[in-house]
PDB file of C-alpha atoms in Angstrom:
ATOM      1  CA  MET R   1     -47.898 -25.889 -14.733  1.00 41.00           C
ATOM      2  CA  GLU R   2     -48.053 -25.231 -18.600  1.00 43.00           C
ATOM      3  CA  ILE R   3     -49.903 -28.246 -19.211  1.00 43.00           C
ATOM      4  CA  SER R   4     -52.542 -27.505 -16.301  1.00 48.00           C
ATOM      5  CA  ASN R   5     -52.990 -23.899 -17.948  1.00 50.00           C
ATOM      6  CA  LYS R   6     -53.906 -26.008 -21.137  1.00 48.00           C
ATOM      7  CA  LEU R   7     -56.133 -28.138 -19.295  1.00 53.00           C
ATOM      8  CA  LEU R   8     -57.910 -25.005 -17.704  1.00 51.00           C
ATOM      9  CA  ILE R   9     -58.521 -23.684 -21.326  1.00 51.00           C
ATOM     10  CA  PHE R  10     -59.576 -26.823 -22.586  1.00 53.00           C
ATOM     11  CA  PHE R  11     -61.967 -27.280 -19.735  1.00 54.00           C
ATOM     12  CA  ARG R  12     -63.501 -23.593 -20.270  1.00 53.00           C
ATOM     13  CA  TYR R  13     -64.733 -25.020 -23.869  1.00 49.00           C
ATOM     14  CA  LEU R  14     -65.614 -27.907 -22.585  1.00 52.00           C
ATOM     15  CA  ARG R  15     -67.926 -26.191 -20.371  1.00 48.00           C
ATOM     16  CA  VAL R  16     -69.579 -24.165 -22.723  1.00 46.00           C
ATOM     17  CA  LYS R  17     -70.109 -27.503 -24.911  1.00 46.00           C
ATOM     18  CA  ILE R  18     -71.534 -28.956 -21.211  1.00 48.00           C
ATOM     19  CA  LYS R  19     -74.543 -27.293 -20.166  1.00 46.00           C
ATOM     20  CA  ASP R  20     -75.656 -29.351 -17.477  1.00 53.00           C
ATOM     21  CA  ILE R  21     -72.861 -28.100 -14.091  1.00 56.00           C
ATOM     22  CA  LYS R  22     -73.215 -31.184 -12.220  1.00 57.00           C
ATOM     23  CA  MET R  23     -72.450 -33.282 -15.294  1.00 60.00           C
ATOM     24  CA  PHE R  24     -69.795 -31.026 -15.875  1.00 55.00           C
ATOM     25  CA  LYS R  25     -68.426 -30.991 -12.388  1.00 59.00           C
ATOM     26  CA  ASN R  26     -68.733 -34.904 -12.143  1.00 63.00           C
ATOM     27  CA  LEU R  27     -66.494 -35.406 -15.666  1.00 60.00           C
ATOM     28  CA  VAL R  28     -63.601 -33.221 -14.145  1.00 58.00           C
ATOM     29  CA  LYS R  29     -63.663 -35.415 -10.823  1.00 59.00           C
ATOM     30  CA  GLN R  30     -63.362 -38.154 -12.151  1.00 60.00           C
ATOM     31  CA  ILE R  31     -59.860 -37.249 -14.075  1.00 57.00           C
ATOM     32  CA  PRO R  32     -57.666 -39.898 -13.050  1.00 55.00           C
ATOM     33  CA  LYS R  33     -54.126 -38.381 -12.055  1.00 48.00           C
ATOM     34  CA  PHE R  34     -55.051 -34.638 -11.979  1.00 49.00           C
ATOM     35  CA  ASN R  35     -53.396 -33.033  -9.411  1.00 53.00           C
ATOM     36  CA  VAL R  36     -55.669 -32.175  -6.916  1.00 57.00           C
ATOM     37  CA  TYR R  37     -55.236 -28.231  -6.434  1.00 53.00           C
ATOM     38  CA  TYR R  38     -55.834 -27.359  -9.793  1.00 51.00           C
ATOM     39  CA  LYS R  39     -58.512 -29.827  -9.789  1.00 53.00           C
ATOM     40  CA  ASN R  40     -60.261 -27.938  -7.319  1.00 58.00           C
ATOM     41  CA  GLN R  41     -59.090 -24.693  -8.967  1.00 55.00           C
ATOM     42  CA  LEU R  42     -61.312 -26.076 -12.310  1.00 54.00           C
ATOM     43  CA  VAL R  43     -64.262 -26.492 -10.434  1.00 53.00           C
ATOM     44  CA  LYS R  44     -64.333 -23.526  -8.061  1.00 51.00           C
ATOM     45  CA  SER R  45     -63.805 -21.200 -11.561  1.00 48.00           C
ATOM     46  CA  LEU R  46     -65.768 -22.987 -13.340  1.00 48.00           C
ATOM     47  CA  SER R  47     -68.802 -24.253 -11.900  1.00 47.00           C
ATOM     48  CA  SER R  48     -70.011 -20.416 -11.214  1.00 43.00           C
ATOM     49  CA  MET R  49     -70.383 -20.093 -15.245  1.00 41.00           C
ATOM     50  CA  THR R  50     -74.207 -20.049 -15.950  1.00 40.00           C
ATOM     51  CA  SER R  51     -74.781 -21.849 -19.514  1.00 37.00           C
ATOM     52  CA  ASP R  52     -75.332 -18.918 -21.272  1.00 40.00           C
ATOM     53  CA  SER R  53     -71.956 -17.673 -20.503  1.00 38.00           C
ATOM     54  CA  PRO R  54     -70.368 -15.129 -23.152  1.00 38.00           C
ATOM     55  CA  MET R  55     -67.388 -16.553 -23.285  1.00 36.00           C
ATOM     56  CA  LYS R  56     -67.696 -18.441 -26.766  1.00 36.00           C
ATOM     57  CA  TYR R  57     -65.712 -15.779 -28.221  1.00 37.00           C
ATOM     58  CA  ASN R  58     -63.410 -14.087 -25.554  1.00 38.00           C
ATOM     59  CA  ALA R  59     -61.285 -17.173 -24.892  1.00 35.00           C
ATOM     60  CA  CYS R  60     -59.787 -16.657 -28.337  1.00 38.00           C
ATOM     61  CA  MET R  61     -59.957 -13.557 -28.693  1.00 48.00           C
ATOM     62  CA  LYS R  62     -59.278 -11.203 -26.326  1.00 54.00           C
ATOM     63  CA  HIS R  63     -56.015  -8.841 -25.735  1.00 61.00           C
ATOM     64  CA  PRO R  64     -53.523  -9.606 -23.495  1.00 60.00           C
ATOM     65  CA  ASN R  65     -55.299  -7.244 -20.702  1.00 57.00           C
ATOM     66  CA  GLU R  66     -58.495  -8.881 -21.091  1.00 66.00           C
ATOM     67  CA  ALA R  67     -60.161  -5.345 -21.641  1.00 84.00           C
ATOM     68  CA  VAL R  68     -60.297  -5.246 -25.463  1.00 95.00           C
ATOM     69  CA  ILE R  69     -61.088  -7.349 -28.326  1.00 97.00           C
ATOM     70  CA  PHE R  70     -58.519  -6.808 -31.113  1.00 97.00           C
ATOM     71  CA  ARG R  71     -58.008  -8.029 -34.136  1.00 97.00           C
ATOM     72  CA  GLN R  72     -55.292  -7.311 -37.237  1.00 98.00           C
ATOM     73  CA  LEU R  73     -56.418  -8.168 -41.037  1.00 98.00           C
ATOM     74  CA  VAL R  74     -54.481  -7.500 -44.302  1.00 98.00           C
ATOM     75  CA  ASP R  75     -54.924  -6.792 -47.970  1.00 97.00           C
ATOM     76  CA  ASN R  76     -52.456  -8.771 -49.562  1.00 96.00           C
ATOM     77  CA  ALA R  77     -52.362  -7.066 -52.673  1.00 95.00           C
ATOM     78  CA  THR R  78     -51.663  -3.540 -51.049  1.00 96.00           C
ATOM     79  CA  TYR R  79     -50.092  -4.773 -48.073  1.00 96.00           C
ATOM     80  CA  THR R  80     -52.573  -2.596 -45.863  1.00 98.00           C
ATOM     81  CA  TYR R  81     -53.571  -3.524 -42.653  1.00 98.00           C
ATOM     82  CA  THR R  82     -57.249  -2.850 -41.487  1.00 98.00           C
ATOM     83  CA  TYR R  83     -57.669  -3.159 -37.419  1.00 98.00           C
ATOM     84  CA  ILE R  84     -60.590  -3.920 -35.174  1.00 98.00           C
ATOM     85  CA  LEU R  85     -60.321  -2.548 -31.791  1.00 98.00           C
ATOM     86  CA  ALA R  86     -63.839  -2.943 -29.427  1.00 98.00           C
ATOM     87  CA  ASP R  87     -64.540  -3.121 -25.824  1.00 97.00           C
ATOM     88  CA  LEU R  88     -64.947  -6.376 -24.475  1.00 95.00           C
ATOM     89  CA  LYS R  89     -68.010  -5.599 -22.278  1.00 95.00           C
ATOM     90  CA  THR R  90     -70.394  -3.581 -24.117  1.00 97.00           C
ATOM     91  CA  ARG R  91     -68.703  -5.141 -27.544  1.00 97.00           C
ATOM     92  CA  GLU R  92     -68.866  -1.613 -29.344  1.00 98.00           C
ATOM     93  CA  ALA R  93     -66.217  -1.340 -32.109  1.00 98.00           C
ATOM     94  CA  VAL R  94     -63.858   0.803 -34.391  1.00 98.00           C
ATOM     95  CA  ILE R  95     -62.321  -0.042 -37.501  1.00 98.00           C
ATOM     96  CA  ILE R  96     -59.520   1.599 -38.977  1.00 98.00           C
ATOM     97  CA  ASP R  97     -58.485   1.975 -42.342  1.00 98.00           C
ATOM     98  CA  PRO R  98     -60.658  -0.749 -43.813  1.00 98.00           C
ATOM     99  CA  VAL R  99     -59.809  -1.546 -47.561  1.00 98.00           C
ATOM    100  CA  TYR R 100     -62.579  -1.796 -49.948  1.00 97.00           C
ATOM    101  CA  GLU R 101     -62.299  -4.512 -51.918  1.00 97.00           C
ATOM    102  CA  LYS R 102     -62.389  -6.538 -48.344  1.00 98.00           C
ATOM    103  CA  VAL R 103     -65.548  -4.612 -46.993  1.00 98.00           C
ATOM    104  CA  GLU R 104     -67.107  -7.769 -46.934  1.00 98.00           C
ATOM    105  CA  ARG R 105     -64.544  -9.884 -45.052  1.00 98.00           C
ATOM    106  CA  ASP R 106     -64.583  -7.721 -42.550  1.00 98.00           C
ATOM    107  CA  VAL R 107     -67.964  -7.029 -41.725  1.00 98.00           C
ATOM    108  CA  GLU R 108     -68.335 -11.167 -41.770  1.00 98.00           C
ATOM    109  CA  LEU R 109     -65.723 -10.858 -38.657  1.00 98.00           C
ATOM    110  CA  ILE R 110     -67.476  -8.310 -37.026  1.00 98.00           C
ATOM    111  CA  ASN R 111     -70.822 -10.226 -37.322  1.00 97.00           C
ATOM    112  CA  GLN R 112     -69.140 -13.607 -36.201  1.00 97.00           C
ATOM    113  CA  LEU R 113     -67.474 -11.484 -33.435  1.00 97.00           C
ATOM    114  CA  GLU R 114     -71.081 -10.319 -32.351  1.00 97.00           C
ATOM    115  CA  LEU R 115     -69.620  -6.562 -32.371  1.00 98.00           C
ATOM    116  CA  LYS R 116     -71.334  -3.439 -32.753  1.00 98.00           C
ATOM    117  CA  LEU R 117     -69.625  -1.037 -35.098  1.00 98.00           C
ATOM    118  CA  LYS R 118     -69.462   2.532 -34.378  1.00 98.00           C
ATOM    119  CA  TYR R 119     -66.865   4.415 -36.172  1.00 98.00           C
ATOM    120  CA  ALA R 120     -64.739   3.691 -39.407  1.00 98.00           C
ATOM    121  CA  LEU R 121     -61.205   5.715 -38.751  1.00 98.00           C
ATOM    122  CA  ASN R 122     -58.691   6.682 -41.764  1.00 98.00           C
ATOM    123  CA  THR R 123     -55.516   7.557 -40.080  1.00 98.00           C
ATOM    124  CA  HIS R 124     -55.330   9.867 -43.606  1.00 98.00           C
ATOM    125  CA  VAL R 125     -55.865  10.393 -47.337  1.00 97.00           C
ATOM    126  CA  HIS R 126     -54.324   6.824 -49.014  1.00 96.00           C
ATOM    127  CA  ALA R 127     -52.559   6.952 -52.355  1.00 95.00           C
ATOM    128  CA  ASP R 128     -52.414   3.231 -52.693  1.00 94.00           C
ATOM    129  CA  HIS R 129     -55.973   1.949 -51.756  1.00 95.00           C
ATOM    130  CA  ILE R 130     -59.231   3.100 -51.741  1.00 97.00           C
ATOM    131  CA  THR R 131     -60.888   3.369 -48.337  1.00 98.00           C
ATOM    132  CA  GLY R 132     -63.928   1.280 -47.257  1.00 98.00           C
ATOM    133  CA  SER R 133     -65.467   3.674 -44.954  1.00 97.00           C
ATOM    134  CA  GLY R 134     -67.846   4.729 -47.524  1.00 95.00           C
ATOM    135  CA  ARG R 135     -68.587   1.416 -48.730  1.00 96.00           C
ATOM    136  CA  LEU R 136     -69.362   0.142 -45.012  1.00 97.00           C
ATOM    137  CA  LYS R 137     -71.865   2.023 -44.597  1.00 96.00           C
ATOM    138  CA  ASN R 138     -74.201   0.098 -46.691  1.00 95.00           C
ATOM    139  CA  PHE R 139     -73.853  -2.780 -44.346  1.00 97.00           C
ATOM    140  CA  VAL R 140     -73.589  -1.275 -40.971  1.00 96.00           C
ATOM    141  CA  PRO R 141     -76.118   1.863 -41.924  1.00 89.00           C
ATOM    142  CA  ASN R 142     -75.640   3.727 -38.483  1.00 94.00           C
ATOM    143  CA  ILE R 143     -72.002   3.940 -38.600  1.00 97.00           C
ATOM    144  CA  LYS R 144     -69.745   7.604 -38.731  1.00 98.00           C
ATOM    145  CA  SER R 145     -66.525   7.911 -40.494  1.00 98.00           C
ATOM    146  CA  MET R 146     -63.741   9.597 -39.599  1.00 98.00           C
ATOM    147  CA  ILE R 147     -60.624  11.605 -40.656  1.00 98.00           C
ATOM    148  CA  SER R 148     -58.311  14.294 -39.708  1.00 98.00           C
ATOM    149  CA  GLU R 149     -59.844  17.793 -40.620  1.00 97.00           C
ATOM    150  CA  ALA R 150     -56.597  18.786 -41.941  1.00 97.00           C
ATOM    151  CA  SER R 151     -56.728  16.546 -44.311  1.00 97.00           C
ATOM    152  CA  LYS R 152     -59.561  18.109 -46.016  1.00 95.00           C
ATOM    153  CA  ALA R 153     -61.289  15.111 -46.726  1.00 96.00           C
ATOM    154  CA  LYS R 154     -65.061  14.391 -46.642  1.00 96.00           C
ATOM    155  CA  ALA R 155     -66.108  12.661 -43.416  1.00 97.00           C
ATOM    156  CA  ASP R 156     -68.795  12.216 -41.138  1.00 97.00           C
ATOM    157  CA  ILE R 157     -66.751  13.643 -38.330  1.00 98.00           C
ATOM    158  CA  HIS R 158     -63.385  15.776 -38.341  1.00 98.00           C
ATOM    159  CA  ILE R 159     -60.725  14.861 -35.728  1.00 98.00           C
ATOM    160  CA  LYS R 160     -57.761  16.688 -34.703  1.00 98.00           C
ATOM    161  CA  GLU R 161     -54.645  16.635 -32.056  1.00 98.00           C
ATOM    162  CA  GLY R 162     -56.158  15.760 -28.645  1.00 98.00           C
ATOM    163  CA  ASP R 163     -59.503  14.394 -29.361  1.00 98.00           C
ATOM    164  CA  LYS R 164     -60.835  10.863 -27.569  1.00 98.00           C
ATOM    165  CA  ILE R 165     -62.992   8.615 -29.649  1.00 98.00           C
ATOM    166  CA  GLN R 166     -64.969   6.695 -27.404  1.00 98.00           C
ATOM    167  CA  PHE R 167     -66.596   2.894 -27.491  1.00 98.00           C
ATOM    168  CA  GLY R 168     -67.894   1.582 -25.218  1.00 97.00           C
ATOM    169  CA  ASN R 169     -65.898   1.978 -21.969  1.00 96.00           C
ATOM    170  CA  GLU R 170     -62.813   2.348 -24.339  1.00 97.00           C
ATOM    171  CA  PHE R 171     -61.387   5.490 -25.593  1.00 97.00           C
ATOM    172  CA  LEU R 172     -58.643   6.273 -28.946  1.00 98.00           C
ATOM    173  CA  HIS R 173     -56.533   9.451 -28.072  1.00 98.00           C
ATOM    174  CA  VAL R 174     -55.842  11.107 -31.469  1.00 98.00           C
ATOM    175  CA  LEU R 175     -52.355  12.426 -32.165  1.00 98.00           C
ATOM    176  CA  ALA R 176     -51.716  14.378 -35.328  1.00 98.00           C
ATOM    177  CA  THR R 177     -48.312  13.187 -37.158  1.00 98.00           C
ATOM    178  CA  PRO R 178     -48.209  14.557 -40.327  1.00 98.00           C
ATOM    179  CA  GLY R 179     -45.340  14.747 -42.668  1.00 98.00           C
ATOM    180  CA  HIS R 180     -46.123  11.786 -44.612  1.00 98.00           C
ATOM    181  CA  THR R 181     -49.109  14.079 -45.504  1.00 97.00           C
ATOM    182  CA  ASN R 182     -50.652  16.634 -43.916  1.00 97.00           C
ATOM    183  CA  GLY R 183     -53.780  14.911 -42.064  1.00 97.00           C
ATOM    184  CA  CYS R 184     -51.674  11.768 -41.088  1.00 98.00           C
ATOM    185  CA  LEU R 185     -53.356  10.588 -37.457  1.00 98.00           C
ATOM    186  CA  THR R 186     -51.803   7.986 -35.024  1.00 98.00           C
ATOM    187  CA  TYR R 187     -54.402   6.794 -32.956  1.00 98.00           C
ATOM    188  CA  VAL R 188     -53.252   5.340 -29.014  1.00 98.00           C
ATOM    189  CA  SER R 189     -55.146   2.745 -26.946  1.00 97.00           C
ATOM    190  CA  HIS R 190     -53.350   3.535 -23.393  1.00 96.00           C
ATOM    191  CA  THR R 191     -55.635   0.814 -22.379  1.00 94.00           C
ATOM    192  CA  ALA R 192     -54.104  -1.928 -24.724  1.00 95.00           C
ATOM    193  CA  LYS R 193     -50.680   0.016 -24.558  1.00 96.00           C
ATOM    194  CA  ILE R 194     -50.757   0.112 -28.622  1.00 98.00           C
ATOM    195  CA  ALA R 195     -50.148   3.136 -31.510  1.00 98.00           C
ATOM    196  CA  PHE R 196     -51.885   2.816 -34.899  1.00 98.00           C
ATOM    197  CA  THR R 197     -49.170   4.628 -36.524  1.00 98.00           C
ATOM    198  CA  GLY R 198     -50.842   4.458 -39.658  1.00 98.00           C
ATOM    199  CA  ASP R 199     -47.999   5.885 -42.577  1.00 98.00           C
ATOM    200  CA  ALA R 200     -46.368   7.757 -40.466  1.00 98.00           C
ATOM    201  CA  LEU R 201     -43.814   5.414 -38.123  1.00 98.00           C
ATOM    202  CA  LEU R 202     -43.657   1.913 -40.206  1.00 98.00           C
ATOM    203  CA  ILE R 203     -41.783  -1.294 -38.751  1.00 98.00           C
ATOM    204  CA  ARG R 204     -37.894  -0.245 -39.526  1.00 98.00           C
ATOM    205  CA  GLY R 205     -38.952   2.808 -41.864  1.00 98.00           C
ATOM    206  CA  CYS R 206     -41.296   5.493 -42.213  1.00 98.00           C
ATOM    207  CA  GLY R 207     -43.922   6.818 -44.643  1.00 97.00           C
ATOM    208  CA  ARG R 208     -42.712   8.632 -47.908  1.00 97.00           C
ATOM    209  CA  THR R 209     -42.232  12.207 -47.988  1.00 97.00           C
ATOM    210  CA  ASP R 210     -41.912  12.901 -51.893  1.00 95.00           C
ATOM    211  CA  PHE R 211     -45.561  13.771 -52.299  1.00 91.00           C
ATOM    212  CA  GLN R 212     -48.583  14.698 -51.350  1.00 90.00           C
ATOM    213  CA  GLN R 213     -47.961  17.893 -48.728  1.00 93.00           C
ATOM    214  CA  GLY R 214     -44.997  15.429 -47.891  1.00 96.00           C
ATOM    215  CA  SER R 215     -42.179  16.973 -45.567  1.00 98.00           C
ATOM    216  CA  SER R 216     -39.448  14.906 -44.493  1.00 98.00           C
ATOM    217  CA  ASP R 217     -38.814  17.920 -41.750  1.00 98.00           C
ATOM    218  CA  THR R 218     -41.918  17.826 -40.519  1.00 98.00           C
ATOM    219  CA  LEU R 219     -42.255  13.902 -40.793  1.00 98.00           C
ATOM    220  CA  TYR R 220     -39.473  13.380 -38.454  1.00 98.00           C
ATOM    221  CA  ASP R 221     -40.614  15.703 -35.777  1.00 98.00           C
ATOM    222  CA  SER R 222     -43.890  14.356 -35.598  1.00 98.00           C
ATOM    223  CA  ILE R 223     -42.755  10.765 -35.158  1.00 98.00           C
ATOM    224  CA  HIS R 224     -39.610  11.537 -32.266  1.00 98.00           C
ATOM    225  CA  ASP R 225     -42.127  13.966 -30.505  1.00 98.00           C
ATOM    226  CA  LYS R 226     -45.576  12.355 -30.762  1.00 98.00           C
ATOM    227  CA  ILE R 227     -44.795   8.694 -31.427  1.00 98.00           C
ATOM    228  CA  LEU R 228     -41.697   7.633 -29.976  1.00 98.00           C
ATOM    229  CA  SER R 229     -42.229   9.645 -26.922  1.00 98.00           C
ATOM    230  CA  LEU R 230     -44.614   7.111 -26.083  1.00 98.00           C
ATOM    231  CA  PRO R 231     -43.677   4.688 -23.151  1.00 98.00           C
ATOM    232  CA  ASP R 232     -41.219   1.628 -24.901  1.00 98.00           C
ATOM    233  CA  GLU R 233     -43.552  -0.925 -24.141  1.00 98.00           C
ATOM    234  CA  TYR R 234     -46.359   0.588 -26.114  1.00 98.00           C
ATOM    235  CA  SER R 235     -46.821  -1.954 -29.277  1.00 98.00           C
ATOM    236  CA  VAL R 236     -46.436  -0.347 -32.840  1.00 98.00           C
ATOM    237  CA  PHE R 237     -49.262  -1.180 -35.542  1.00 98.00           C
ATOM    238  CA  PRO R 238     -48.267   0.379 -38.388  1.00 98.00           C
ATOM    239  CA  GLY R 239     -50.439   0.690 -41.688  1.00 98.00           C
ATOM    240  CA  HIS R 240     -48.669  -1.399 -44.041  1.00 97.00           C
ATOM    241  CA  ASP R 241     -45.323  -3.711 -44.345  1.00 97.00           C
ATOM    242  CA  TYR R 242     -44.171  -4.806 -47.319  1.00 95.00           C
ATOM    243  CA  VAL R 243     -41.829  -8.060 -45.888  1.00 96.00           C
ATOM    244  CA  GLY R 244     -44.509  -9.698 -43.640  1.00 95.00           C
ATOM    245  CA  ARG R 245     -43.961  -8.068 -39.892  1.00 97.00           C
ATOM    246  CA  THR R 246     -47.359  -7.379 -38.245  1.00 97.00           C
ATOM    247  CA  SER R 247     -45.999  -5.643 -35.443  1.00 98.00           C
ATOM    248  CA  SER R 248     -43.308  -3.817 -33.493  1.00 98.00           C
ATOM    249  CA  SER R 249     -42.885  -1.696 -30.378  1.00 98.00           C
ATOM    250  CA  ILE R 250     -41.737   1.808 -29.487  1.00 98.00           C
ATOM    251  CA  GLY R 251     -38.947   0.738 -27.737  1.00 98.00           C
ATOM    252  CA  GLU R 252     -37.634  -1.140 -31.174  1.00 98.00           C
ATOM    253  CA  GLU R 253     -38.164   2.131 -33.013  1.00 98.00           C
ATOM    254  CA  LYS R 254     -36.078   3.829 -31.064  1.00 98.00           C
ATOM    255  CA  ARG R 255     -33.267   1.582 -31.219  1.00 98.00           C
ATOM    256  CA  PHE R 256     -33.259  -0.164 -34.451  1.00 98.00           C
ATOM    257  CA  ASN R 257     -35.178   1.677 -37.006  1.00 98.00           C
ATOM    258  CA  PRO R 258     -32.314   2.773 -39.668  1.00 98.00           C
ATOM    259  CA  ARG R 259     -33.961   6.471 -40.921  1.00 98.00           C
ATOM    260  CA  LEU R 260     -35.264   7.478 -37.158  1.00 97.00           C
ATOM    261  CA  THR R 261     -31.907   6.771 -35.091  1.00 97.00           C
ATOM    262  CA  GLN R 262     -30.512   9.563 -37.655  1.00 98.00           C
ATOM    263  CA  LYS R 263     -30.285  13.450 -36.995  1.00 98.00           C
ATOM    264  CA  LYS R 264     -32.572  14.953 -38.460  1.00 98.00           C
ATOM    265  CA  LYS R 265     -30.542  16.617 -41.503  1.00 98.00           C
ATOM    266  CA  GLU R 266     -29.402  13.046 -42.199  1.00 98.00           C
ATOM    267  CA  PHE R 267     -32.969  12.022 -42.348  1.00 98.00           C
ATOM    268  CA  ILE R 268     -33.821  14.452 -44.714  1.00 98.00           C
ATOM    269  CA  GLU R 269     -31.017  13.648 -47.025  1.00 98.00           C
ATOM    270  CA  THR R 270     -32.068   9.958 -46.655  1.00 98.00           C
ATOM    271  CA  MET R 271     -35.614  10.742 -47.722  1.00 98.00           C
ATOM    272  CA  LYS R 272     -34.625  13.018 -50.317  1.00 96.00           C
ATOM    273  CA  ASN R 273     -32.741  10.183 -52.213  1.00 96.00           C
ATOM    274  CA  LEU R 274     -35.415   7.047 -51.954  1.00 95.00           C
ATOM    275  CA  ASN R 275     -36.238   7.333 -55.605  1.00 93.00           C
ATOM    276  CA  LEU R 276     -39.364   5.752 -55.119  1.00 92.00           C
ATOM    277  CA  VAL R 277     -42.022   4.821 -57.649  1.00 92.00           C
ATOM    278  CA  TYR R 278     -45.543   6.450 -58.169  1.00 89.00           C
ATOM    279  CA  PRO R 279     -48.040   4.622 -56.542  1.00 89.00           C
ATOM    280  CA  ARG R 280     -49.879   2.302 -59.285  1.00 89.00           C
ATOM    281  CA  LEU R 281     -53.426   3.728 -57.903  1.00 90.00           C
ATOM    282  CA  MET R 282     -52.741   7.005 -56.706  1.00 94.00           C
ATOM    283  CA  ASP R 283     -54.388   8.940 -59.536  1.00 94.00           C
ATOM    284  CA  VAL R 284     -57.525   6.768 -58.619  1.00 94.00           C
ATOM    285  CA  ALA R 285     -57.437   6.581 -54.674  1.00 95.00           C
ATOM    286  CA  VAL R 286     -56.789   9.689 -53.644  1.00 95.00           C
ATOM    287  CA  PRO R 287     -59.355  11.921 -55.873  1.00 95.00           C
ATOM    288  CA  ALA R 288     -62.053   8.618 -54.256  1.00 96.00           C
ATOM    289  CA  ASN R 289     -60.375   8.997 -50.891  1.00 95.00           C
ATOM    290  CA  LEU R 290     -61.147  12.626 -50.805  1.00 95.00           C
ATOM    291  CA  VAL R 291     -64.918  11.850 -50.620  1.00 95.00           C
ATOM    292  CA  CYS R 292     -64.816   8.645 -47.926  1.00 94.00           C
ATOM    293  CA  GLY R 293     -64.102   6.266 -50.633  1.00 90.00           C
ATOM    294  CA  ILE R 294     -66.352   5.371 -53.581  1.00 73.00           C
ATOM    295  CA  GLN R 295     -70.231   5.873 -52.039  1.00 58.00           C
ATOM    296  CA  GLU R 296     -72.108   3.004 -53.449  1.00 55.00           C
ATOM    297  CA  PRO R 297     -75.887   2.877 -53.771  1.00 47.00           C
ATOM    298  CA  SER R 298     -77.847   1.338 -50.690  1.00 46.00           C
ATOM    299  CA  GLY R 299     -78.911  -1.603 -52.907  1.00 45.00           C
ATOM    300  CA  ASP R 300     -75.073  -2.843 -52.570  1.00 47.00           C
ATOM    301  CA  ASN R 301     -74.938  -6.682 -51.827  1.00 41.00           C
ATOM    302  CA  LYS R 302     -74.211  -7.353 -48.410  1.00 42.00           C
ATOM    303  CA  PRO R 303     -73.108 -11.171 -47.398  1.00 38.00           C
ATOM    304  CA  GLU R 304     -75.461 -13.544 -47.225  1.00 38.00           C
ATOM    305  CA  ASN R 305     -75.885 -14.957 -43.697  1.00 34.00           C
TER     306      ASN R 305
END
């Protein structure tokens, strides 16, 4: 069965390359020692495709639920994750937590996948990097930036708890999850069963609370009441990870997160004694991010082709 599935994927690729449907069907029929049932299924499922079938990207880029397109990208300098989520049918897309220095990379991928970038979302006012949401406007003129109204930062659209962000036929549901900062948001896709938790909930950890309106008491309640109350099977995609982990799940974090399995009093004491270093870019990043990142003139160089 596994071999047959691999062959099916391979022949779907061939179907894109071979435009003549009769030639393709004849090729499949000539394969020796190939199970007759799977051969017939292959011809039946693929022969109805037209030569301009839009599967040239979809075969390798769909989320497992086959309704959304999903990409996770990383900035190795700051260990920041950027996410692209798009509706498979309309190709309208959002980008979450873009990084200023990585805008060209993100735009190149968006263009390659033929996506229509609608919104640039920030989970909060970042202290460790400058957001790319402002700079993206020079590459995607109609894009709108979004951030929490509680953040007091500038953006085209301010959002709050209970809002829904629509792109194509898909939605991100907005949860207010303050504690790391006053304006922290978590974005939830119920279609993809994903929570984009920013710096509130990290993998086996959480955001610091010793600056920028931080409150351990508030963060504990936000995570337990808003995020860990989601179904256990939902994936957790955080704003950062410093040891190479890419994702977790609600169920995992409820069981294995050493900070959040504590009682609130113990959690507050733990956070008080972390003794973390001052963020290297904080004095530059926070002022820039309060104005949607550095706004460059419209003559900013765009990537070639």
